[in-house]
Each structure stands twice: as structure tokens, then as C-alpha cells.
Amino acid sequence: MNQETLLWLLQEPTRLRILRVIQTQHKDRHIRGLARQLNLYVNVAQYHIRLLEKWGIIEGHREGAAIVGLNTRRKTYVLTGKGKQMLAQIGKMHRL
């Protein structure tokens, strides 16, 4: 990831907060759970999560039972290799 993209990402602290929660939490990593943990509206969390997913920093996986006619499977999010690398870069920047 180039420095320009990284800096643009860091301009919005909400995205960094989302990444840190995804990195440290092992449950409630779905949109509603993340929104609740970060005290955000669901649509705000969803906006930032979609951007992070589009950039390949996080990826979503469907979990739960599939019931015919109902969408009960939640999409939970994990960091990709790119996302882990980015957080490591951020950690180095904070130590300077």
C-alpha cells in the first residue's frame, strides 16, 4: 500500500478504530456488533467497512445457519494480510 493511500485512510480515525477492534476482538465482528462497540450508527460503520473491504484491508465471511427464505447468516470481518501489514506500518509510525 502506498503512503498516499495510508495517509488518506488515517485521515478518518473511525477506520483505524474499526481495524483495531477487528484485530483484537474474536466475536461481534459483524457490522452491528462493530457499530455497537464503537458507538456508531450502523450505516456509518457500514460505509467505512465497505471502503476497507474494497481496498482489500479486511474481508468478510458469512457465518451462521442458512434458513430457506431468511438471511440469518452474518458477515463477519477479519484483517487480510494487507490489513495486518498496514497496521504494522501504523505502529511503526506511532513509535517515531
mmCIF file of N, CA, C and O in Angstrom:
data_model
loop_
_atom_site.group_PDB
_atom_site.id
_atom_site.type_symbol
_atom_site.label_atom_id
_atom_site.label_comp_id
_atom_site.label_asym_id
_atom_site.label_seq_id
_atom_site.Cartn_x
_atom_site.Cartn_y
_atom_site.Cartn_z
ATOM 1 N N MET A 1 0.856 -1.171 0.000
ATOM 2 C CA MET A 1 0.000 0.000 0.000
ATOM 3 C C MET A 1 0.897 1.227 0.000
ATOM 4 O O MET A 1 1.837 1.313 0.777
ATOM 5 N N ASN A 2 0.591 2.166 -0.878
ATOM 6 C CA ASN A 2 1.438 3.349 -0.942
ATOM 7 C C ASN A 2 1.126 4.314 0.207
ATOM 8 O O ASN A 2 0.078 4.232 0.838
ATOM 9 N N GLN A 3 2.055 5.205 0.455
ATOM 10 C CA GLN A 3 1.942 6.143 1.582
ATOM 11 C C GLN A 3 0.735 7.066 1.437
ATOM 12 O O GLN A 3 0.103 7.424 2.422
ATOM 13 N N GLU A 4 0.411 7.451 0.200
ATOM 14 C CA GLU A 4 -0.718 8.340 -0.029
ATOM 15 C C GLU A 4 -2.032 7.699 0.430
ATOM 16 O O GLU A 4 -2.843 8.329 1.099
ATOM 17 N N THR A 5 -2.218 6.435 0.078
ATOM 18 C CA THR A 5 -3.434 5.717 0.478
ATOM 19 C C THR A 5 -3.476 5.558 1.991
ATOM 20 O O THR A 5 -4.521 5.734 2.616
ATOM 21 N N LEU A 6 -2.339 5.235 2.574
ATOM 22 C CA LEU A 6 -2.261 5.071 4.023
ATOM 23 C C LEU A 6 -2.611 6.372 4.738
ATOM 24 O O LEU A 6 -3.396 6.379 5.688
ATOM 25 N N LEU A 7 -2.084 7.476 4.270
ATOM 26 C CA LEU A 7 -2.381 8.769 4.881
ATOM 27 C C LEU A 7 -3.852 9.137 4.715
ATOM 28 O O LEU A 7 -4.470 9.665 5.625
ATOM 29 N N TRP A 8 -4.414 8.849 3.531
ATOM 30 C CA TRP A 8 -5.829 9.130 3.313
ATOM 31 C C TRP A 8 -6.683 8.303 4.263
ATOM 32 O O TRP A 8 -7.647 8.796 4.832
ATOM 33 N N LEU A 9 -6.287 7.059 4.454
ATOM 34 C CA LEU A 9 -7.008 6.180 5.367
ATOM 35 C C LEU A 9 -6.973 6.730 6.788
ATOM 36 O O LEU A 9 -7.978 6.745 7.493
ATOM 37 N N LEU A 10 -5.834 7.215 7.207
ATOM 38 C CA LEU A 10 -5.670 7.698 8.576
ATOM 39 C C LEU A 10 -6.351 9.037 8.827
ATOM 40 O O LEU A 10 -6.512 9.427 9.973
ATOM 41 N N GLN A 11 -6.758 9.735 7.777
ATOM 42 C CA GLN A 11 -7.465 10.996 7.972
ATOM 43 C C GLN A 11 -8.782 10.778 8.704
ATOM 44 O O GLN A 11 -9.292 11.692 9.331
ATOM 45 N N GLU A 12 -9.333 9.599 8.608
ATOM 46 C CA GLU A 12 -10.602 9.283 9.259
ATOM 47 C C GLU A 12 -10.336 8.290 10.388
ATOM 48 O O GLU A 12 -10.124 7.107 10.154
ATOM 49 N N PRO A 13 -10.293 8.756 11.630
ATOM 50 C CA PRO A 13 -9.960 7.886 12.761
ATOM 51 C C PRO A 13 -10.937 6.720 12.955
ATOM 52 O O PRO A 13 -10.558 5.699 13.528
ATOM 53 N N THR A 14 -12.154 6.857 12.460
ATOM 54 C CA THR A 14 -13.128 5.776 12.608
ATOM 55 C C THR A 14 -12.632 4.504 11.942
ATOM 56 O O THR A 14 -12.803 3.408 12.474
ATOM 57 N N ARG A 15 -11.990 4.624 10.788
ATOM 58 C CA ARG A 15 -11.487 3.437 10.087
ATOM 59 C C ARG A 15 -10.403 2.741 10.900
ATOM 60 O O ARG A 15 -10.374 1.518 11.002
ATOM 61 N N LEU A 16 -9.534 3.510 11.503
ATOM 62 C CA LEU A 16 -8.483 2.926 12.327
ATOM 63 C C LEU A 16 -9.083 2.254 13.559
ATOM 64 O O LEU A 16 -8.654 1.166 13.952
ATOM 65 N N ARG A 17 -10.087 2.858 14.143
ATOM 66 C CA ARG A 17 -10.773 2.250 15.293
ATOM 67 C C ARG A 17 -11.418 0.925 14.896
ATOM 68 O O ARG A 17 -11.330 -0.060 15.633
ATOM 69 N N ILE A 18 -12.046 0.893 13.729
ATOM 70 C CA ILE A 18 -12.658 -0.349 13.241
ATOM 71 C C ILE A 18 -11.593 -1.424 13.069
ATOM 72 O O ILE A 18 -11.777 -2.577 13.490
ATOM 73 N N LEU A 19 -10.481 -1.064 12.465
ATOM 74 C CA LEU A 19 -9.398 -2.040 12.250
ATOM 75 C C LEU A 19 -8.865 -2.585 13.571
ATOM 76 O O LEU A 19 -8.601 -3.782 13.688
ATOM 77 N N ARG A 20 -8.710 -1.720 14.539
ATOM 78 C CA ARG A 20 -8.187 -2.176 15.837
ATOM 79 C C ARG A 20 -9.157 -3.135 16.521
ATOM 80 O O ARG A 20 -8.738 -4.109 17.148
ATOM 81 N N VAL A 21 -10.450 -2.870 16.433
ATOM 82 C CA VAL A 21 -11.440 -3.773 17.023
ATOM 83 C C VAL A 21 -11.415 -5.113 16.296
ATOM 84 O O VAL A 21 -11.401 -6.167 16.926
ATOM 85 N N ILE A 22 -11.370 -5.083 14.972
ATOM 86 C CA ILE A 22 -11.315 -6.335 14.203
ATOM 87 C C ILE A 22 -10.056 -7.120 14.558
ATOM 88 O O ILE A 22 -10.087 -8.342 14.670
ATOM 89 N N GLN A 23 -8.963 -6.421 14.761
ATOM 90 C CA GLN A 23 -7.694 -7.071 15.089
ATOM 91 C C GLN A 23 -7.731 -7.728 16.467
ATOM 92 O O GLN A 23 -7.191 -8.812 16.648
ATOM 93 N N THR A 24 -8.390 -7.109 17.433
ATOM 94 C CA THR A 24 -8.313 -7.585 18.812
ATOM 95 C C THR A 24 -9.506 -8.416 19.268
ATOM 96 O O THR A 24 -9.364 -9.214 20.190
ATOM 97 N N GLN A 25 -10.659 -8.245 18.656
ATOM 98 C CA GLN A 25 -11.866 -8.958 19.089
ATOM 99 C C GLN A 25 -12.035 -10.247 18.295
ATOM 100 O O GLN A 25 -11.738 -10.291 17.121
ATOM 101 N N HIS A 26 -12.559 -11.256 18.953
ATOM 102 C CA HIS A 26 -12.814 -12.523 18.267
ATOM 103 C C HIS A 26 -14.300 -12.826 18.170
ATOM 104 O O HIS A 26 -14.685 -13.893 17.728
ATOM 105 N N LYS A 27 -15.129 -11.885 18.604
ATOM 106 C CA LYS A 27 -16.570 -12.044 18.440
ATOM 107 C C LYS A 27 -17.171 -10.681 18.142
ATOM 108 O O LYS A 27 -16.514 -9.659 18.323
ATOM 109 N N ASP A 28 -18.399 -10.681 17.675
ATOM 110 C CA ASP A 28 -19.104 -9.441 17.316
ATOM 111 C C ASP A 28 -18.345 -8.611 16.283
ATOM 112 O O ASP A 28 -18.313 -7.395 16.354
ATOM 113 N N ARG A 29 -17.737 -9.286 15.304
ATOM 114 C CA ARG A 29 -17.037 -8.563 14.247
ATOM 115 C C ARG A 29 -17.925 -8.387 13.021
ATOM 116 O O ARG A 29 -17.444 -8.251 11.923
ATOM 117 N N HIS A 30 -19.225 -8.388 13.244
ATOM 118 C CA HIS A 30 -20.172 -8.092 12.172
ATOM 119 C C HIS A 30 -20.537 -6.618 12.278
ATOM 120 O O HIS A 30 -20.195 -5.946 13.260
ATOM 121 N N ILE A 31 -21.215 -6.091 11.275
ATOM 122 C CA ILE A 31 -21.455 -4.638 11.214
ATOM 123 C C ILE A 31 -22.174 -4.117 12.456
ATOM 124 O O ILE A 31 -21.749 -3.129 13.057
ATOM 125 N N ARG A 32 -23.244 -4.779 12.866
ATOM 126 C CA ARG A 32 -23.983 -4.287 14.039
ATOM 127 C C ARG A 32 -23.134 -4.360 15.313
ATOM 128 O O ARG A 32 -23.164 -3.446 16.137
ATOM 129 N N GLY A 33 -22.370 -5.437 15.456
ATOM 130 C CA GLY A 33 -21.513 -5.570 16.632
ATOM 131 C C GLY A 33 -20.420 -4.512 16.669
ATOM 132 O O GLY A 33 -20.142 -3.921 17.709
ATOM 133 N N LEU A 34 -19.819 -4.258 15.512
ATOM 134 C CA LEU A 34 -18.781 -3.225 15.440
ATOM 135 C C LEU A 34 -19.364 -1.851 15.723
ATOM 136 O O LEU A 34 -18.778 -1.054 16.458
ATOM 137 N N ALA A 35 -20.529 -1.577 15.144
ATOM 138 C CA ALA A 35 -21.180 -0.284 15.379
ATOM 139 C C ALA A 35 -21.478 -0.101 16.859
ATOM 140 O O ALA A 35 -21.236 0.972 17.425
ATOM 141 N N ARG A 36 -21.972 -1.145 17.504
ATOM 142 C CA ARG A 36 -22.300 -1.067 18.936
ATOM 143 C C ARG A 36 -21.035 -0.829 19.769
ATOM 144 O O ARG A 36 -21.006 0.030 20.645
ATOM 145 N N GLN A 37 -19.973 -1.572 19.481
ATOM 146 C CA GLN A 37 -18.724 -1.426 20.241
ATOM 147 C C GLN A 37 -18.096 -0.049 20.084
ATOM 148 O O GLN A 37 -17.480 0.469 21.009
ATOM 149 N N LEU A 38 -18.242 0.529 18.904
ATOM 150 C CA LEU A 38 -17.607 1.818 18.616
ATOM 151 C C LEU A 38 -18.556 3.000 18.772
ATOM 152 O O LEU A 38 -18.186 4.135 18.490
ATOM 153 N N ASN A 39 -19.778 2.719 19.219
ATOM 154 C CA ASN A 39 -20.788 3.756 19.427
ATOM 155 C C ASN A 39 -21.039 4.556 18.142
ATOM 156 O O ASN A 39 -21.004 5.790 18.131
ATOM 157 N N LEU A 40 -21.257 3.817 17.050
ATOM 158 C CA LEU A 40 -21.528 4.411 15.741
ATOM 159 C C LEU A 40 -22.910 3.985 15.267
ATOM 160 O O LEU A 40 -23.412 2.937 15.674
ATOM 161 N N TYR A 41 -23.494 4.762 14.397
ATOM 162 C CA TYR A 41 -24.690 4.308 13.703
ATOM 163 C C TYR A 41 -24.273 3.184 12.758
ATOM 164 O O TYR A 41 -23.160 3.207 12.215
ATOM 165 N N VAL A 42 -25.164 2.243 12.529
ATOM 166 C CA VAL A 42 -24.852 1.103 11.678
ATOM 167 C C VAL A 42 -24.468 1.559 10.268
ATOM 168 O O VAL A 42 -23.510 1.042 9.685
ATOM 169 N N ASN A 43 -25.178 2.544 9.713
ATOM 170 C CA ASN A 43 -24.857 2.984 8.353
ATOM 171 C C ASN A 43 -23.471 3.635 8.273
ATOM 172 O O ASN A 43 -22.799 3.528 7.251
ATOM 173 N N VAL A 44 -23.024 4.278 9.336
ATOM 174 C CA VAL A 44 -21.679 4.870 9.359
ATOM 175 C C VAL A 44 -20.630 3.756 9.386
ATOM 176 O O VAL A 44 -19.659 3.784 8.621
ATOM 177 N N ALA A 45 -20.832 2.772 10.243
ATOM 178 C CA ALA A 45 -19.911 1.630 10.303
ATOM 179 C C ALA A 45 -19.878 0.913 8.954
ATOM 180 O O ALA A 45 -18.806 0.555 8.454
ATOM 181 N N GLN A 46 -21.042 0.728 8.373
ATOM 182 C CA GLN A 46 -21.137 0.030 7.090
ATOM 183 C C GLN A 46 -20.370 0.769 5.995
ATOM 184 O O GLN A 46 -19.674 0.150 5.191
ATOM 185 N N TYR A 47 -20.466 2.087 5.962
ATOM 186 C CA TYR A 47 -19.742 2.890 4.971
ATOM 187 C C TYR A 47 -18.232 2.644 5.069
ATOM 188 O O TYR A 47 -17.562 2.370 4.065
ATOM 189 N N HIS A 48 -17.696 2.733 6.278
ATOM 190 C CA HIS A 48 -16.250 2.571 6.463
ATOM 191 C C HIS A 48 -15.816 1.131 6.205
ATOM 192 O O HIS A 48 -14.754 0.897 5.617
ATOM 193 N N ILE A 49 -16.631 0.175 6.615
ATOM 194 C CA ILE A 49 -16.296 -1.231 6.393
ATOM 195 C C ILE A 49 -16.265 -1.533 4.898
ATOM 196 O O ILE A 49 -15.376 -2.246 4.420
ATOM 197 N N ARG A 50 -17.205 -0.992 4.153
ATOM 198 C CA ARG A 50 -17.212 -1.209 2.694
ATOM 199 C C ARG A 50 -15.947 -0.656 2.047
ATOM 200 O O ARG A 50 -15.383 -1.270 1.150
ATOM 201 N N LEU A 51 -15.497 0.516 2.481
ATOM 202 C CA LEU A 51 -14.256 1.079 1.940
ATOM 203 C C LEU A 51 -13.063 0.188 2.276
ATOM 204 O O LEU A 51 -12.231 -0.098 1.412
ATOM 205 N N LEU A 52 -12.984 -0.233 3.525
ATOM 206 C CA LEU A 52 -11.871 -1.096 3.943
ATOM 207 C C LEU A 52 -11.880 -2.416 3.176
ATOM 208 O O LEU A 52 -10.826 -2.929 2.798
ATOM 209 N N GLU A 53 -13.071 -2.942 2.937
ATOM 210 C CA GLU A 53 -13.196 -4.187 2.183
ATOM 211 C C GLU A 53 -12.819 -3.962 0.718
ATOM 212 O O GLU A 53 -12.117 -4.773 0.114
ATOM 213 N N LYS A 54 -13.242 -2.846 0.152
ATOM 214 C CA LYS A 54 -12.925 -2.513 -1.239
ATOM 215 C C LYS A 54 -11.411 -2.394 -1.443
ATOM 216 O O LYS A 54 -10.880 -2.806 -2.462
ATOM 217 N N TRP A 55 -10.715 -1.825 -0.468
ATOM 218 C CA TRP A 55 -9.257 -1.658 -0.553
ATOM 219 C C TRP A 55 -8.503 -2.949 -0.255
ATOM 220 O O TRP A 55 -7.279 -2.979 -0.341
ATOM 221 N N GLY A 56 -9.228 -3.990 0.167
ATOM 222 C CA GLY A 56 -8.582 -5.266 0.447
ATOM 223 C C GLY A 56 -7.897 -5.312 1.801
ATOM 224 O O GLY A 56 -7.031 -6.153 2.039
ATOM 225 N N ILE A 57 -8.299 -4.436 2.714
ATOM 226 C CA ILE A 57 -7.688 -4.381 4.042
ATOM 227 C C ILE A 57 -8.391 -5.344 4.987
ATOM 228 O O ILE A 57 -7.774 -5.912 5.890
ATOM 229 N N ILE A 58 -9.689 -5.534 4.775
ATOM 230 C CA ILE A 58 -10.449 -6.535 5.525
ATOM 231 C C ILE A 58 -11.237 -7.367 4.521
ATOM 232 O O ILE A 58 -11.402 -6.975 3.366
ATOM 233 N N GLU A 59 -11.691 -8.538 4.981
ATOM 234 C CA GLU A 59 -12.566 -9.356 4.155
ATOM 235 C C GLU A 59 -13.665 -9.930 5.024
ATOM 236 O O GLU A 59 -13.469 -10.153 6.218
ATOM 237 N N GLY A 60 -14.814 -10.113 4.412
ATOM 238 C CA GLY A 60 -15.962 -10.619 5.139
ATOM 239 C C GLY A 60 -16.226 -12.078 4.830
ATOM 240 O O GLY A 60 -15.985 -12.542 3.720
ATOM 241 N N HIS A 61 -16.703 -12.803 5.839
ATOM 242 C CA HIS A 61 -17.066 -14.213 5.707
ATOM 243 C C HIS A 61 -18.437 -14.405 6.319
ATOM 244 O O HIS A 61 -18.698 -13.910 7.415
ATOM 245 N N ARG A 62 -19.296 -15.119 5.625
ATOM 246 C CA ARG A 62 -20.634 -15.400 6.149
ATOM 247 C C ARG A 62 -20.544 -16.501 7.195
ATOM 248 O O ARG A 62 -19.897 -17.514 6.985
ATOM 249 N N GLU A 63 -21.218 -16.282 8.331
ATOM 250 C CA GLU A 63 -21.254 -17.269 9.409
ATOM 251 C C GLU A 63 -22.690 -17.467 9.857
ATOM 252 O O GLU A 63 -23.510 -16.563 9.737
ATOM 253 N N GLY A 64 -22.977 -18.626 10.391
ATOM 254 C CA GLY A 64 -24.312 -18.903 10.907
ATOM 255 C C GLY A 64 -25.058 -19.874 10.025
ATOM 256 O O GLY A 64 -24.588 -20.290 8.975
ATOM 257 N N ALA A 65 -26.236 -20.242 10.455
ATOM 258 C CA ALA A 65 -27.058 -21.204 9.731
ATOM 259 C C ALA A 65 -27.861 -20.513 8.644
ATOM 260 O O ALA A 65 -28.379 -19.425 8.840
ATOM 261 N N ALA A 66 -27.952 -21.162 7.511
ATOM 262 C CA ALA A 66 -28.779 -20.646 6.421
ATOM 263 C C ALA A 66 -30.161 -21.269 6.529
ATOM 264 O O ALA A 66 -30.300 -22.483 6.584
ATOM 265 N N ILE A 67 -31.164 -20.445 6.588
ATOM 266 C CA ILE A 67 -32.544 -20.911 6.654
ATOM 267 C C ILE A 67 -33.237 -20.442 5.376
ATOM 268 O O ILE A 67 -33.135 -19.270 5.011
ATOM 269 N N VAL A 68 -33.919 -21.346 4.714
ATOM 270 C CA VAL A 68 -34.574 -21.017 3.446
ATOM 271 C C VAL A 68 -35.511 -19.820 3.642
ATOM 272 O O VAL A 68 -36.334 -19.799 4.550
ATOM 273 N N GLY A 69 -35.343 -18.816 2.793
ATOM 274 C CA GLY A 69 -36.201 -17.643 2.843
ATOM 275 C C GLY A 69 -35.755 -16.572 3.819
ATOM 276 O O GLY A 69 -36.283 -15.475 3.819
ATOM 277 N N LEU A 70 -34.781 -16.875 4.670
ATOM 278 C CA LEU A 70 -34.293 -15.887 5.636
ATOM 279 C C LEU A 70 -32.786 -15.723 5.483
ATOM 280 O O LEU A 70 -32.068 -16.681 5.263
ATOM 281 N N ASN A 71 -32.335 -14.520 5.621
ATOM 282 C CA ASN A 71 -30.900 -14.262 5.592
ATOM 283 C C ASN A 71 -30.423 -14.100 7.029
ATOM 284 O O ASN A 71 -30.364 -12.998 7.558
ATOM 285 N N THR A 72 -30.129 -15.206 7.678
ATOM 286 C CA THR A 72 -29.726 -15.162 9.083
ATOM 287 C C THR A 72 -28.214 -15.258 9.255
ATOM 288 O O THR A 72 -27.729 -15.222 10.373
ATOM 289 N N ARG A 73 -27.529 -15.396 8.168
ATOM 290 C CA ARG A 73 -26.075 -15.519 8.248
ATOM 291 C C ARG A 73 -25.441 -14.135 8.315
ATOM 292 O O ARG A 73 -25.693 -13.296 7.463
ATOM 293 N N ARG A 74 -24.647 -13.904 9.321
ATOM 294 C CA ARG A 74 -23.972 -12.611 9.471
ATOM 295 C C ARG A 74 -22.635 -12.639 8.761
ATOM 296 O O ARG A 74 -21.940 -13.649 8.752
ATOM 297 N N LYS A 75 -22.282 -11.511 8.230
ATOM 298 C CA LYS A 75 -20.977 -11.372 7.603
ATOM 299 C C LYS A 75 -20.033 -10.813 8.654
ATOM 300 O O LYS A 75 -20.233 -9.710 9.155
ATOM 301 N N THR A 76 -19.027 -11.607 9.028
ATOM 302 C CA THR A 76 -18.041 -11.140 9.995
ATOM 303 C C THR A 76 -16.753 -10.792 9.257
ATOM 304 O O THR A 76 -16.489 -11.305 8.173
ATOM 305 N N TYR A 77 -15.974 -9.930 9.853
ATOM 306 C CA TYR A 77 -14.815 -9.376 9.167
ATOM 307 C C TYR A 77 -13.509 -9.747 9.859
ATOM 308 O O TYR A 77 -13.439 -9.830 11.087
ATOM 309 N N VAL A 78 -12.486 -9.971 9.039
ATOM 310 C CA VAL A 78 -11.134 -10.261 9.515
ATOM 311 C C VAL A 78 -10.160 -9.413 8.706
ATOM 312 O O VAL A 78 -10.463 -8.985 7.589
ATOM 313 N N LEU A 79 -9.005 -9.178 9.279
ATOM 314 C CA LEU A 79 -7.950 -8.468 8.558
ATOM 315 C C LEU A 79 -7.350 -9.378 7.498
ATOM 316 O O LEU A 79 -7.167 -10.569 7.730
ATOM 317 N N THR A 80 -7.027 -8.814 6.359
ATOM 318 C CA THR A 80 -6.287 -9.551 5.338
ATOM 319 C C THR A 80 -4.793 -9.384 5.646
ATOM 320 O O THR A 80 -4.420 -8.625 6.554
ATOM 321 N N GLY A 81 -3.957 -10.045 4.875
ATOM 322 C CA GLY A 81 -2.512 -9.851 5.026
ATOM 323 C C GLY A 81 -2.131 -8.392 4.817
ATOM 324 O O GLY A 81 -1.294 -7.834 5.534
ATOM 325 N N LYS A 82 -2.787 -7.776 3.852
ATOM 326 C CA LYS A 82 -2.560 -6.356 3.564
ATOM 327 C C LYS A 82 -2.952 -5.494 4.767
ATOM 328 O O LYS A 82 -2.268 -4.531 5.117
ATOM 329 N N GLY A 83 -4.067 -5.840 5.410
ATOM 330 C CA GLY A 83 -4.526 -5.094 6.582
ATOM 331 C C GLY A 83 -3.567 -5.241 7.756
ATOM 332 O O GLY A 83 -3.276 -4.263 8.457
ATOM 333 N N LYS A 84 -3.068 -6.446 7.972
ATOM 334 C CA LYS A 84 -2.099 -6.674 9.056
ATOM 335 C C LYS A 84 -0.821 -5.893 8.796
ATOM 336 O O LYS A 84 -0.247 -5.288 9.712
ATOM 337 N N GLN A 85 -0.394 -5.895 7.553
ATOM 338 C CA GLN A 85 0.808 -5.153 7.169
ATOM 339 C C GLN A 85 0.615 -3.651 7.396
ATOM 340 O O GLN A 85 1.499 -2.967 7.898
ATOM 341 N N MET A 86 -0.571 -3.161 7.037
ATOM 342 C CA MET A 86 -0.861 -1.744 7.213
ATOM 343 C C MET A 86 -0.843 -1.344 8.684
ATOM 344 O O MET A 86 -0.274 -0.333 9.061
ATOM 345 N N LEU A 87 -1.458 -2.171 9.542
ATOM 346 C CA LEU A 87 -1.450 -1.863 10.976
ATOM 347 C C LEU A 87 -0.036 -1.903 11.548
ATOM 348 O O LEU A 87 0.293 -1.120 12.437
ATOM 349 N N ALA A 88 0.797 -2.783 11.022
ATOM 350 C CA ALA A 88 2.200 -2.815 11.456
ATOM 351 C C ALA A 88 2.902 -1.517 11.062
ATOM 352 O O ALA A 88 3.675 -0.959 11.844
ATOM 353 N N GLN A 89 2.633 -1.013 9.854
ATOM 354 C CA GLN A 89 3.206 0.259 9.409
ATOM 355 C C GLN A 89 2.753 1.405 10.308
ATOM 356 O O GLN A 89 3.544 2.273 10.672
ATOM 357 N N ILE A 90 1.492 1.402 10.656
ATOM 358 C CA ILE A 90 0.949 2.447 11.533
ATOM 359 C C ILE A 90 1.630 2.392 12.883
ATOM 360 O O ILE A 90 1.972 3.421 13.468
ATOM 361 N N GLY A 91 1.819 1.191 13.411
ATOM 362 C CA GLY A 91 2.511 1.027 14.691
ATOM 363 C C GLY A 91 3.916 1.599 14.649
ATOM 364 O O GLY A 91 4.358 2.263 15.573
ATOM 365 N N LYS A 92 4.620 1.380 13.542
ATOM 366 C CA LYS A 92 5.975 1.934 13.387
ATOM 367 C C LYS A 92 5.936 3.450 13.343
ATOM 368 O O LYS A 92 6.787 4.125 13.911
ATOM 369 N N MET A 93 4.936 4.017 12.659
ATOM 370 C CA MET A 93 4.817 5.470 12.560
ATOM 371 C C MET A 93 4.563 6.093 13.937
ATOM 372 O O MET A 93 5.069 7.161 14.238
ATOM 373 N N HIS A 94 3.806 5.407 14.776
ATOM 374 C CA HIS A 94 3.485 5.942 16.106
ATOM 375 C C HIS A 94 4.694 5.884 17.031
ATOM 376 O O HIS A 94 4.763 6.636 17.987
ATOM 377 N N ARG A 95 5.638 4.984 16.770
ATOM 378 C CA ARG A 95 6.829 4.880 17.617
ATOM 379 C C ARG A 95 7.882 5.926 17.295
ATOM 380 O O ARG A 95 8.789 6.149 18.052
ATOM 381 N N LEU A 96 7.752 6.574 16.140
ATOM 382 C CA LEU A 96 8.748 7.588 15.731
ATOM 383 C C LEU A 96 8.670 8.825 16.584
ATOM 384 O O LEU A 96 7.772 9.224 17.159
#
